[in-house]
PDB file of C-alpha atoms and ligand atoms in Angstrom:
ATOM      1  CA  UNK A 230      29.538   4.822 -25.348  1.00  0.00           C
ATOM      2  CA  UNK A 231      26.810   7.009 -25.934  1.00  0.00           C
ATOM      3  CA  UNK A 232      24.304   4.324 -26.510  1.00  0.00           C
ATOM      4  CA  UNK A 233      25.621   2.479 -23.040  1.00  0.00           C
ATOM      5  CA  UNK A 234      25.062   5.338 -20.992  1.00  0.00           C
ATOM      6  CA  UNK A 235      21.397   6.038 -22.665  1.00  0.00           C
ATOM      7  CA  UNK A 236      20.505   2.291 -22.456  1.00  0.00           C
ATOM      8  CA  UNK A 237      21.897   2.060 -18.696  1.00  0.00           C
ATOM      9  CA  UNK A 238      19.917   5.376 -18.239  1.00  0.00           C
ATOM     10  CA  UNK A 239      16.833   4.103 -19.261  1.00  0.00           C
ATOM     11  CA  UNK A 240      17.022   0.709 -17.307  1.00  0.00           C
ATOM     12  CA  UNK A 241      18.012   2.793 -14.230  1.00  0.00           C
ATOM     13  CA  UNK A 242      14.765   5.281 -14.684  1.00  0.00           C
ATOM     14  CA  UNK A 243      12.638   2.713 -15.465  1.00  0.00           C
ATOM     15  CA  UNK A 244      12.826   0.395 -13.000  1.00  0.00           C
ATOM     16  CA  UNK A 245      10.060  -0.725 -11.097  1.00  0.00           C
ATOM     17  CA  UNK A 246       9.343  -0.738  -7.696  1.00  0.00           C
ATOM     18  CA  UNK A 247       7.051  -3.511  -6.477  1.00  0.00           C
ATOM     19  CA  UNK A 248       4.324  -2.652  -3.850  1.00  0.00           C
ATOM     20  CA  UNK A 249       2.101  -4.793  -1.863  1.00  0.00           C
ATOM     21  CA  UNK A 250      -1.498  -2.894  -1.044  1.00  0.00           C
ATOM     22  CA  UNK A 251      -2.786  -4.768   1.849  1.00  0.00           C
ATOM     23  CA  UNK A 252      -5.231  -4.843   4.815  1.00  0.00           C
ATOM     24  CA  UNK A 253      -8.420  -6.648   6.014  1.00  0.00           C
ATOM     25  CA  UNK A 254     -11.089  -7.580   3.317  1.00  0.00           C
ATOM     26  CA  UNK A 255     -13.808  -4.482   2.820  1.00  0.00           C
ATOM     27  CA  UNK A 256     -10.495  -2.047   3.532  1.00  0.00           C
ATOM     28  CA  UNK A 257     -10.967  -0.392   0.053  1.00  0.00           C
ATOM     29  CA  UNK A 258      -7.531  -1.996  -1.568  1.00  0.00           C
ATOM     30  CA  UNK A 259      -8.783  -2.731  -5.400  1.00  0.00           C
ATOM     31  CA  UNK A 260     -10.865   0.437  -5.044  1.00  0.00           C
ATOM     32  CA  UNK A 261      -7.643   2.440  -3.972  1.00  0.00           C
ATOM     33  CA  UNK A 262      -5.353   0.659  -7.356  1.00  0.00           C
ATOM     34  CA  UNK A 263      -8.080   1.162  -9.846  1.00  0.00           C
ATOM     35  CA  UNK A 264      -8.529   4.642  -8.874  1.00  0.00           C
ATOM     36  CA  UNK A 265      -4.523   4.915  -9.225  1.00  0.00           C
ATOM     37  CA  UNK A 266      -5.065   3.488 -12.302  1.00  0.00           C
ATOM     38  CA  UNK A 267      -7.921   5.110 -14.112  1.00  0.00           C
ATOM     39  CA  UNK A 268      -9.015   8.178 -11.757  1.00  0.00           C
ATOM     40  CA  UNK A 269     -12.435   6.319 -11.227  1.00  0.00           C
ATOM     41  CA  UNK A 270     -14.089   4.128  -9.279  1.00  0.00           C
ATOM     42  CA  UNK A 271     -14.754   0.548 -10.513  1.00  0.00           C
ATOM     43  CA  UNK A 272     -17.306  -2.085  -9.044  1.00  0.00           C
ATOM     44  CA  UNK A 273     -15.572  -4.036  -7.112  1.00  0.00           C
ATOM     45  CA  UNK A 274     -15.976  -7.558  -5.514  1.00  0.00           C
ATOM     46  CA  UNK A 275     -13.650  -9.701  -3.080  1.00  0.00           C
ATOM     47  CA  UNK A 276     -10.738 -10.204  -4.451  1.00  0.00           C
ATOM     48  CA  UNK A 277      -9.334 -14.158  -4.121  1.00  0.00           C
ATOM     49  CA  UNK A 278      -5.840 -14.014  -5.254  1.00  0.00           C
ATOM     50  CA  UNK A 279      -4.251 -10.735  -6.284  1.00  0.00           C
ATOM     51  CA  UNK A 280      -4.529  -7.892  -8.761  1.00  0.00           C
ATOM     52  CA  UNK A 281      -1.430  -6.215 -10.346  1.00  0.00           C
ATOM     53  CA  UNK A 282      -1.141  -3.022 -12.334  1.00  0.00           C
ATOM     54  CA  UNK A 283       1.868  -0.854 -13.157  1.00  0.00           C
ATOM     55  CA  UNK A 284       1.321   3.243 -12.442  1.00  0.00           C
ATOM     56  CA  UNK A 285       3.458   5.268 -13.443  1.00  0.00           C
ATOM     57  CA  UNK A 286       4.096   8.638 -11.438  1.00  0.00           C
ATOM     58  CA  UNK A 287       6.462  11.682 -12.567  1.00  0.00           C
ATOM     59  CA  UNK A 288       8.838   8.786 -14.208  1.00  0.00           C
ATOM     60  CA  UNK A 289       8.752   6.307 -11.274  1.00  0.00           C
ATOM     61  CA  UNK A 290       7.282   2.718 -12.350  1.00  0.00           C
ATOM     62  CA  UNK A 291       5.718   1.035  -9.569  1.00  0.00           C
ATOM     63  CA  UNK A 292       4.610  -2.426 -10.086  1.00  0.00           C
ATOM     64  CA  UNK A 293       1.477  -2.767  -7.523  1.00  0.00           C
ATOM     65  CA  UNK A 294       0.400  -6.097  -6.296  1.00  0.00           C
ATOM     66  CA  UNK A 295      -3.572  -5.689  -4.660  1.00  0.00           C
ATOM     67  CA  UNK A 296      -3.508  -8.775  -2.583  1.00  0.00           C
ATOM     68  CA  UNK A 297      -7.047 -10.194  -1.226  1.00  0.00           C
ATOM     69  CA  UNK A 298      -7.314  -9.590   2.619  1.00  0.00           C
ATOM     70  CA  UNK A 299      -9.947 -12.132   3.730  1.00  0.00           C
ATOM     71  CA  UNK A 300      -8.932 -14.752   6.257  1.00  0.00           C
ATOM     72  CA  UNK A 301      -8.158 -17.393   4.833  1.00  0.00           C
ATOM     73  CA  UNK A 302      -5.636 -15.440   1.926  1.00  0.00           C
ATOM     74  CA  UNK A 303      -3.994 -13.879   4.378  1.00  0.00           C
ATOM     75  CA  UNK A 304      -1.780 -17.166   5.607  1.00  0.00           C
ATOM     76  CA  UNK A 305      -0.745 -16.548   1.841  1.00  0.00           C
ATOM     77  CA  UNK A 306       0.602 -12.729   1.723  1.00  0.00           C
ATOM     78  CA  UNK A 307       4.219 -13.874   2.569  1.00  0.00           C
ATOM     79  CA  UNK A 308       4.395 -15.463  -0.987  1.00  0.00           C
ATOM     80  CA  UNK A 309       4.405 -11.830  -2.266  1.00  0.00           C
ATOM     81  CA  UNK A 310       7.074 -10.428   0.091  1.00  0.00           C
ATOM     82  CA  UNK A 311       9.975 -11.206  -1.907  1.00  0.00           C
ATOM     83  CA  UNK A 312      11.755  -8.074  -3.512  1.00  0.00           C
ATOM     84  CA  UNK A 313       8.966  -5.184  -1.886  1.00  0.00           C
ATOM     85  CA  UNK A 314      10.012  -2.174  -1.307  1.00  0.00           C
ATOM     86  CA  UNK A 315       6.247  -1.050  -0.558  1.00  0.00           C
ATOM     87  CA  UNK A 316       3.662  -2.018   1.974  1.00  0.00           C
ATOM     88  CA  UNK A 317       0.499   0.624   1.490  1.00  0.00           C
ATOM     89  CA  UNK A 318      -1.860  -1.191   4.088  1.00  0.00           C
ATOM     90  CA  UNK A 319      -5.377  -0.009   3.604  1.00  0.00           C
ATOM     91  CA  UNK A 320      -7.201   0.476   6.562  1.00  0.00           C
ATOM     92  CA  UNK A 321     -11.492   0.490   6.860  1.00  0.00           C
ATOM     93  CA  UNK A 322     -11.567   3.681   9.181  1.00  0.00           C
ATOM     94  CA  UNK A 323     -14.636   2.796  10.346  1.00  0.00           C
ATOM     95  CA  UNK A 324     -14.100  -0.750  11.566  1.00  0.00           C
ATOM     96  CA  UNK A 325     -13.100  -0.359  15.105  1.00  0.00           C
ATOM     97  CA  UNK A 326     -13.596  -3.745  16.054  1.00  0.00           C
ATOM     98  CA  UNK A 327     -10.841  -4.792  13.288  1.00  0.00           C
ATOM     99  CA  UNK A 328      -8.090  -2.383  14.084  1.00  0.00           C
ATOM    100  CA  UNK A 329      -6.380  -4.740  16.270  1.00  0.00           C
ATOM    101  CA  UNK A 330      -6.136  -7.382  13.529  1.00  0.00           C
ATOM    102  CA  UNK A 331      -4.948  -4.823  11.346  1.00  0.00           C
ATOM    103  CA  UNK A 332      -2.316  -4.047  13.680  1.00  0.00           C
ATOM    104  CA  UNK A 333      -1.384  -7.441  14.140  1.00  0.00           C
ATOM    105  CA  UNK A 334      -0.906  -8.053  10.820  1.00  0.00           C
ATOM    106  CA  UNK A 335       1.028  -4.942  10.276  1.00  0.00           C
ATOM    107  CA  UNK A 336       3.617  -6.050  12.889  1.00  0.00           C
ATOM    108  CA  UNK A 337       4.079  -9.896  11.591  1.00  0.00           C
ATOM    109  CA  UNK A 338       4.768  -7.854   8.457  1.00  0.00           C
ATOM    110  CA  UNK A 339       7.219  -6.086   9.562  1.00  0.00           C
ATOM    111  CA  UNK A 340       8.959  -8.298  11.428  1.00  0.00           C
ATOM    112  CA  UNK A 341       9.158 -10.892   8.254  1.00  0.00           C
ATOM    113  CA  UNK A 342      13.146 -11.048   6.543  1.00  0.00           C
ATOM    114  CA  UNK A 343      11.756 -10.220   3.038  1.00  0.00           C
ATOM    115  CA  UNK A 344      10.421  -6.966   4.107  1.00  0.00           C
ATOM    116  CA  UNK A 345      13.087  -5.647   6.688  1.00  0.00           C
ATOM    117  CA  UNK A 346      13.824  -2.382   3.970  1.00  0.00           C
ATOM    118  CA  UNK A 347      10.400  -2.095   2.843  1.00  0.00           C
ATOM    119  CA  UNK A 348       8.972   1.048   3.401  1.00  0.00           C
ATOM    120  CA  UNK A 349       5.297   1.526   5.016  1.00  0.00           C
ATOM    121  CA  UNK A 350       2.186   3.919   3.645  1.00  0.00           C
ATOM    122  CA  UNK A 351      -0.905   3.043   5.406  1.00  0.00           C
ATOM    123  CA  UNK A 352      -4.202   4.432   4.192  1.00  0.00           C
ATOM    124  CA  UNK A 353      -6.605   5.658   6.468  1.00  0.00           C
ATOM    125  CA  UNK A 354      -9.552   4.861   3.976  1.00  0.00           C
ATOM    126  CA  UNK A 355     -13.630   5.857   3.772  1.00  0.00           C
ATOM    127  CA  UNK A 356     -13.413   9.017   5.505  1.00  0.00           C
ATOM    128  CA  UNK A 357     -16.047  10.171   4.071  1.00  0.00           C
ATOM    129  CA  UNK A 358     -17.982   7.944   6.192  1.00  0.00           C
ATOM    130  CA  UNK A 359     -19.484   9.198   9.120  1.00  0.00           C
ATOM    131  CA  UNK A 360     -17.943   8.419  12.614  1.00  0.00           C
ATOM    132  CA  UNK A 361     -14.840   7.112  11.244  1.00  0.00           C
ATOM    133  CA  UNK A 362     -11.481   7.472  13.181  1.00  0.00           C
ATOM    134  CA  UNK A 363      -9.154  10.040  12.279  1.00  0.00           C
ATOM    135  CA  UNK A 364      -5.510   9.407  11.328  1.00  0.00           C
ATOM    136  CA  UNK A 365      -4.143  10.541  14.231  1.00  0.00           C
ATOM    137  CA  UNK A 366      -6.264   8.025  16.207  1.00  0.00           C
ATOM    138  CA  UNK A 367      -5.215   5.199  13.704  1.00  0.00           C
ATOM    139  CA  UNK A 368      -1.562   6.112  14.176  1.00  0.00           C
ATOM    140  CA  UNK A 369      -2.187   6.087  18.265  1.00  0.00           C
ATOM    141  CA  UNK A 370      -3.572   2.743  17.774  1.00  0.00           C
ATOM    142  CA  UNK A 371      -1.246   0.928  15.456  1.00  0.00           C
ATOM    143  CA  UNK A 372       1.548   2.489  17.669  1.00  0.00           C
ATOM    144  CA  UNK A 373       3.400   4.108  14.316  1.00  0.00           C
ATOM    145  CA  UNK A 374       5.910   5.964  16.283  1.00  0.00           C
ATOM    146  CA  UNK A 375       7.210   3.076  17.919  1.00  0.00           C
ATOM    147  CA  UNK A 376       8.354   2.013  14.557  1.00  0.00           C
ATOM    148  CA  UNK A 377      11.809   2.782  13.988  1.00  0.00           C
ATOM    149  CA  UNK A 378      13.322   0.564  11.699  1.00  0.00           C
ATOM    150  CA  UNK A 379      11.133   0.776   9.028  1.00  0.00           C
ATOM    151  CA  UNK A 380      10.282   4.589   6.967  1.00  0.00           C
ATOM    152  CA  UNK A 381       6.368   4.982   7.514  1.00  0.00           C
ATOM    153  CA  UNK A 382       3.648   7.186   6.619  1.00  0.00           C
ATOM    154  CA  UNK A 383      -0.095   7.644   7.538  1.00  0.00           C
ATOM    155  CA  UNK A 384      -2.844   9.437   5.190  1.00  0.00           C
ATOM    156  CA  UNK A 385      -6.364   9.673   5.402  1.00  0.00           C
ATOM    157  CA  UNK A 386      -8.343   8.873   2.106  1.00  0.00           C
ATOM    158  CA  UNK A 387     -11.203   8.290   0.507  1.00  0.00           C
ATOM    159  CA  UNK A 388     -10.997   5.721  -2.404  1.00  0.00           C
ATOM    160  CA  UNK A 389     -14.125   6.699  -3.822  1.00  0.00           C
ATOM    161  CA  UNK A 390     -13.393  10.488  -4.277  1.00  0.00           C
ATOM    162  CA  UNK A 391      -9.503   9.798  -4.834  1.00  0.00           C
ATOM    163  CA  UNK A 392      -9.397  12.302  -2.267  1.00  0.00           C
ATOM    164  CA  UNK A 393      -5.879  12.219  -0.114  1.00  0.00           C
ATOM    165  CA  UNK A 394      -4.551   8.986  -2.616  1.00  0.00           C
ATOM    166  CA  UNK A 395      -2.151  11.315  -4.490  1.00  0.00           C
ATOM    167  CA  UNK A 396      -0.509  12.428  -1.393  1.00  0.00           C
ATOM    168  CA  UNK A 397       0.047   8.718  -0.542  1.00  0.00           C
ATOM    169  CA  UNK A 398       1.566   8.028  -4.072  1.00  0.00           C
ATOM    170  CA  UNK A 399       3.882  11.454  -3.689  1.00  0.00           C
ATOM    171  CA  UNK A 400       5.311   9.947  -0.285  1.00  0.00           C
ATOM    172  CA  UNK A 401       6.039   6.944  -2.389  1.00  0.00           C
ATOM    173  CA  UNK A 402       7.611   8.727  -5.039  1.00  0.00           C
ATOM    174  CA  UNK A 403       9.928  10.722  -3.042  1.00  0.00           C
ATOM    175  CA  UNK A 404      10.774   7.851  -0.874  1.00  0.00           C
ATOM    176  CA  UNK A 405      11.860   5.645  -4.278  1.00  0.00           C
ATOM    177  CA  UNK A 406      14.190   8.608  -5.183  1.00  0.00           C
ATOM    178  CA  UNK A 407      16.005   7.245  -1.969  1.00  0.00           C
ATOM    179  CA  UNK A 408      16.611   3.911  -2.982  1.00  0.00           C
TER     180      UNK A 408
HETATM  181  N1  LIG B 668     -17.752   4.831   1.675  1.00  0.00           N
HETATM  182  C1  LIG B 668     -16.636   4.344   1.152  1.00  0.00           C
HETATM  183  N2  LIG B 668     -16.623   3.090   0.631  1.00  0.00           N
HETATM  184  C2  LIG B 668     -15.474   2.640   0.105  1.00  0.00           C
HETATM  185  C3  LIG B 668     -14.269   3.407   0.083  1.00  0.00           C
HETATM  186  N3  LIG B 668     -13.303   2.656  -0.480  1.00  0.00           N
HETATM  187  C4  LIG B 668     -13.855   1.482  -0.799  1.00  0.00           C
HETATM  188  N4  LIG B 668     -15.158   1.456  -0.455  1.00  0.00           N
HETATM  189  C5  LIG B 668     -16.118   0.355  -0.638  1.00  0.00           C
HETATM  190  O1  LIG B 668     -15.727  -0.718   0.199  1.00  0.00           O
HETATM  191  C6  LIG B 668     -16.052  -1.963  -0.421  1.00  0.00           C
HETATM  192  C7  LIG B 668     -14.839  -2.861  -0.496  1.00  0.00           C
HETATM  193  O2  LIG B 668     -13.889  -2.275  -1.373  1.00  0.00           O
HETATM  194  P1  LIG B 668     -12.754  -3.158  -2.083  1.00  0.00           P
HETATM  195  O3  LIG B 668     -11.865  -2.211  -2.801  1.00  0.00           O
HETATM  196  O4  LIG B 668     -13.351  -4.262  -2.866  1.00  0.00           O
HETATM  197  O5  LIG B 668     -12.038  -3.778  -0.796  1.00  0.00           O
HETATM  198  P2  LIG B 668     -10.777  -4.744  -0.720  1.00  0.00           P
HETATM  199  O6  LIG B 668      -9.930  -4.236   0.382  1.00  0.00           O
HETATM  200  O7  LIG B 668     -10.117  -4.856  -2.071  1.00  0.00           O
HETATM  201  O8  LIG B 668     -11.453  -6.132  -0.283  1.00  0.00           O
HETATM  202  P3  LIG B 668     -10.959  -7.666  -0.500  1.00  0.00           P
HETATM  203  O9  LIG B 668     -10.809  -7.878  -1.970  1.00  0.00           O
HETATM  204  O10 LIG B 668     -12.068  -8.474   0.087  1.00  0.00           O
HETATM  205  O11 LIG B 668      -9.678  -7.837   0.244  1.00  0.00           O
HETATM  206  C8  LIG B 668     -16.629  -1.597  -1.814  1.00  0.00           C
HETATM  207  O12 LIG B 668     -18.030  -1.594  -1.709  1.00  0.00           O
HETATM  208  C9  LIG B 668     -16.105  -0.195  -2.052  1.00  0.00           C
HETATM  209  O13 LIG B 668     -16.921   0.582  -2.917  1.00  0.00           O
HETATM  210  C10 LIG B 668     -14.312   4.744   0.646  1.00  0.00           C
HETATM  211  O14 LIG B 668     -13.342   5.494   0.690  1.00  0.00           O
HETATM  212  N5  LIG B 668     -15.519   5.128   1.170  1.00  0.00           N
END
Protein backbone atom coordinates (compact mmCIF):
# COMPACT_ATOMS: atom_id res chain seq x y z
CA UNK A 1 0.00 0.00 0.00
CA UNK A 2 2.80 1.94 0.97
CA UNK A 3 4.62 1.60 -2.25
CA UNK A 4 1.13 2.65 -4.23
CA UNK A 5 0.74 5.71 -2.46
CA UNK A 6 4.69 6.67 -2.90
CA UNK A 7 4.62 5.61 -6.60
CA UNK A 8 1.16 7.55 -7.21
CA UNK A 9 2.92 10.38 -5.21
CA UNK A 10 5.69 10.64 -7.31
CA UNK A 11 3.76 10.45 -10.71
CA UNK A 12 1.41 13.14 -9.27
CA UNK A 13 4.57 15.58 -8.28
CA UNK A 14 6.26 14.95 -11.19
CA UNK A 15 4.18 15.62 -13.78
CA UNK A 16 4.89 17.93 -16.37
CA UNK A 17 3.29 20.78 -17.54
CA UNK A 18 3.81 21.61 -21.21
CA UNK A 19 4.37 25.31 -22.23
CA UNK A 20 4.45 26.95 -25.51
CA UNK A 21 6.98 30.24 -25.50
CA UNK A 22 5.82 32.18 -28.41
CA UNK A 23 5.80 35.57 -30.22
CA UNK A 24 7.17 37.27 -33.40
CA UNK A 25 10.74 36.24 -34.60
CA UNK A 26 13.63 38.66 -32.85
CA UNK A 27 11.06 38.57 -29.56
CA UNK A 28 13.89 37.01 -27.40
CA UNK A 29 12.03 33.34 -27.01
CA UNK A 30 15.28 30.84 -27.18
CA UNK A 31 17.16 33.59 -25.33
CA UNK A 32 14.37 33.62 -22.54
CA UNK A 33 14.46 29.17 -22.32
CA UNK A 34 18.19 28.96 -22.34
CA UNK A 35 18.49 31.47 -19.71
CA UNK A 36 15.71 29.28 -17.77
CA UNK A 37 17.83 26.66 -18.46
CA UNK A 38 21.40 27.52 -17.72
CA UNK A 39 21.26 31.18 -16.07
CA UNK A 40 23.21 32.49 -19.21
CA UNK A 41 22.88 33.78 -22.30
CA UNK A 42 23.57 31.61 -25.40
CA UNK A 43 24.15 32.82 -29.12
CA UNK A 44 21.29 32.47 -30.63
CA UNK A 45 20.01 32.27 -34.30
CA UNK A 46 16.36 31.91 -35.86
CA UNK A 47 14.93 29.19 -34.78
CA UNK A 48 13.00 26.94 -37.77
CA UNK A 49 11.09 24.39 -35.95
CA UNK A 50 11.07 24.29 -32.16
CA UNK A 51 13.31 23.89 -29.14
CA UNK A 52 12.24 21.89 -26.02
CA UNK A 53 13.80 21.72 -22.59
CA UNK A 54 12.39 20.55 -19.26
CA UNK A 55 13.03 23.19 -16.06
CA UNK A 56 12.37 22.27 -13.16
CA UNK A 57 11.18 24.92 -10.46
CA UNK A 58 10.60 24.25 -6.54
CA UNK A 59 9.35 20.53 -7.71
CA UNK A 60 7.16 21.62 -10.67
CA UNK A 61 8.36 19.97 -14.14
CA UNK A 62 7.52 22.06 -16.96
CA UNK A 63 8.11 20.69 -20.32
CA UNK A 64 8.82 24.02 -22.54
CA UNK A 65 8.32 23.98 -26.21
CA UNK A 66 10.37 27.40 -27.87
CA UNK A 67 8.50 27.50 -31.09
CA UNK A 68 10.10 29.67 -34.11
CA UNK A 69 7.98 32.90 -34.67
CA UNK A 70 8.86 33.92 -38.25
CA UNK A 71 6.06 34.08 -40.79
CA UNK A 72 5.94 31.46 -42.43
CA UNK A 73 6.18 28.91 -38.96
CA UNK A 74 3.64 30.57 -37.55
CA UNK A 75 0.65 28.87 -39.86
CA UNK A 76 2.34 25.85 -37.94
CA UNK A 77 2.02 26.79 -34.01
CA UNK A 78 -1.45 25.05 -33.77
CA UNK A 79 0.39 21.64 -34.19
CA UNK A 80 1.79 22.32 -30.66
CA UNK A 81 -1.49 23.31 -28.96
CA UNK A 82 -2.56 20.02 -27.96
CA UNK A 83 -2.38 19.33 -24.08
CA UNK A 84 -0.81 23.25 -23.08
CA UNK A 85 -1.47 24.48 -20.16
CA UNK A 86 1.10 27.46 -20.89
CA UNK A 87 1.30 30.21 -23.43
CA UNK A 88 4.45 32.65 -22.25
CA UNK A 89 4.30 34.95 -25.46
CA UNK A 90 7.47 36.92 -25.72
CA UNK A 91 7.07 40.24 -26.78
CA UNK A 92 10.14 42.66 -28.58
CA UNK A 93 9.26 45.83 -26.40
CA UNK A 94 10.71 47.86 -28.71
CA UNK A 95 8.95 46.89 -31.92
CA UNK A 96 6.03 49.15 -32.08
CA UNK A 97 5.25 48.58 -35.50
CA UNK A 98 4.73 44.68 -34.60
CA UNK A 99 2.54 44.93 -31.58
CA UNK A 100 -0.53 44.61 -33.52
CA UNK A 101 0.58 41.29 -35.04
CA UNK A 102 1.47 40.23 -31.76
CA UNK A 103 -1.87 40.94 -30.61
CA UNK A 104 -3.42 39.28 -33.33
CA UNK A 105 -1.80 36.33 -32.83
CA UNK A 106 -2.41 36.33 -29.18
CA UNK A 107 -6.20 36.43 -29.78
CA UNK A 108 -6.37 33.52 -32.64
CA UNK A 109 -4.58 31.78 -29.76
CA UNK A 110 -6.85 32.13 -27.50
CA UNK A 111 -9.71 31.62 -29.22
CA UNK A 112 -8.29 28.03 -30.61
CA UNK A 113 -10.26 24.66 -28.70
CA UNK A 114 -6.86 23.17 -27.64
CA UNK A 115 -5.99 26.10 -25.59
CA UNK A 116 -9.42 27.22 -24.02
CA UNK A 117 -7.73 26.31 -20.16
CA UNK A 118 -4.37 27.36 -21.00
CA UNK A 119 -3.12 29.91 -18.96
CA UNK A 120 -1.27 33.19 -20.43
CA UNK A 121 2.35 34.85 -19.23
CA UNK A 122 3.44 37.33 -21.70
CA UNK A 123 6.94 38.74 -21.49
CA UNK A 124 7.53 42.19 -21.97
CA UNK A 125 11.21 41.51 -23.22
CA UNK A 126 14.60 43.89 -23.93
CA UNK A 127 13.86 46.47 -21.51
CA UNK A 128 16.95 47.28 -21.19
CA UNK A 129 16.72 48.83 -24.47
CA UNK A 130 16.22 52.31 -24.73
CA UNK A 131 12.72 53.73 -25.68
CA UNK A 132 11.02 50.55 -25.23
CA UNK A 133 7.31 50.42 -24.05
CA UNK A 134 6.53 49.72 -20.63
CA UNK A 135 4.26 46.87 -19.47
CA UNK A 136 1.58 48.81 -18.67
CA UNK A 137 1.53 50.22 -22.24
CA UNK A 138 1.84 46.58 -23.66
CA UNK A 139 -1.07 45.47 -21.51
CA UNK A 140 -3.18 48.78 -22.82
CA UNK A 141 -2.37 47.63 -26.20
CA UNK A 142 -2.98 43.92 -26.26
CA UNK A 143 -6.23 44.82 -24.33
CA UNK A 144 -5.26 42.14 -21.30
CA UNK A 145 -8.10 43.13 -19.16
CA UNK A 146 -10.59 42.37 -21.59
CA UNK A 147 -9.52 38.84 -21.21
CA UNK A 148 -11.65 37.00 -18.99
CA UNK A 149 -11.73 33.56 -19.75
CA UNK A 150 -8.35 32.81 -19.76
CA UNK A 151 -5.77 33.44 -16.23
CA UNK A 152 -3.08 36.02 -17.60
CA UNK A 153 -0.09 37.74 -16.53
CA UNK A 154 2.25 40.54 -17.87
CA UNK A 155 6.11 41.02 -16.80
CA UNK A 156 8.68 43.08 -18.07
CA UNK A 157 12.13 41.32 -18.73
CA UNK A 158 15.21 41.35 -19.98
CA UNK A 159 16.47 37.96 -21.41
CA UNK A 160 19.89 38.95 -21.45
CA UNK A 161 20.25 39.94 -17.71
CA UNK A 162 17.53 37.24 -16.61
CA UNK A 163 16.25 40.19 -15.02
CA UNK A 164 12.21 39.93 -14.23
CA UNK A 165 12.24 35.97 -15.89
CA UNK A 166 11.99 34.41 -12.40
CA UNK A 167 8.97 36.34 -11.55
CA UNK A 168 7.40 35.02 -14.81
CA UNK A 169 8.36 31.34 -13.90
CA UNK A 170 6.93 31.97 -10.05
CA UNK A 171 3.45 33.07 -11.67
CA UNK A 172 3.73 29.81 -13.48
CA UNK A 173 4.50 27.86 -10.60
CA UNK A 174 1.81 29.03 -8.42
CA UNK A 175 -0.67 28.90 -11.16
CA UNK A 176 0.28 24.86 -11.79
CA UNK A 177 -0.43 24.33 -8.01
CA UNK A 178 -4.05 25.15 -9.30
CA UNK A 179 -4.42 22.61 -11.73
N1 LIG B 1 18.88 44.00 -25.96
C1 LIG B 1 18.28 42.83 -25.81
N2 LIG B 1 18.39 41.88 -26.77
C2 LIG B 1 17.77 40.71 -26.57
C3 LIG B 1 17.00 40.42 -25.40
N3 LIG B 1 16.50 39.17 -25.53
C4 LIG B 1 16.92 38.70 -26.70
N4 LIG B 1 17.69 39.60 -27.34
C5 LIG B 1 18.35 39.47 -28.64
O1 LIG B 1 17.35 39.40 -29.64
C6 LIG B 1 17.79 38.55 -30.71
C7 LIG B 1 16.76 37.48 -30.99
O2 LIG B 1 16.69 36.61 -29.87
P1 LIG B 1 16.13 35.11 -30.01
O3 LIG B 1 16.07 34.56 -28.63
O4 LIG B 1 16.90 34.35 -31.02
O5 LIG B 1 14.68 35.41 -30.59
P2 LIG B 1 13.51 34.39 -30.95
O6 LIG B 1 12.26 34.99 -30.45
O7 LIG B 1 13.84 33.01 -30.44
O8 LIG B 1 13.52 34.44 -32.56
P3 LIG B 1 13.03 33.34 -33.65
O9 LIG B 1 13.81 32.09 -33.40
O10 LIG B 1 13.37 33.97 -34.96
O11 LIG B 1 11.56 33.15 -33.47
C8 LIG B 1 19.16 37.99 -30.27
O12 LIG B 1 20.16 38.79 -30.85
C9 LIG B 1 19.14 38.18 -28.76
O13 LIG B 1 20.44 38.31 -28.19
C10 LIG B 1 16.90 41.45 -24.39
O14 LIG B 1 16.26 41.32 -23.35
N5 LIG B 1 17.55 42.62 -24.67
Amino acid sequence: MGLIFAKLWSFFCNQEHKVIIVGLDNAGKTTILYQFLMNEVVHTSPTIGSNVEEIVVKNTHFLMWDIGGQESLRSSWNTYYSNTEFIILVVDSTDRERLAISKEELYRMLAHEDLRKAAVLIFANKQDMKDCMSAAEISKYLTLSSIKDHPWHIQSCCALTGEGLCQGLEWMTSRAGLR
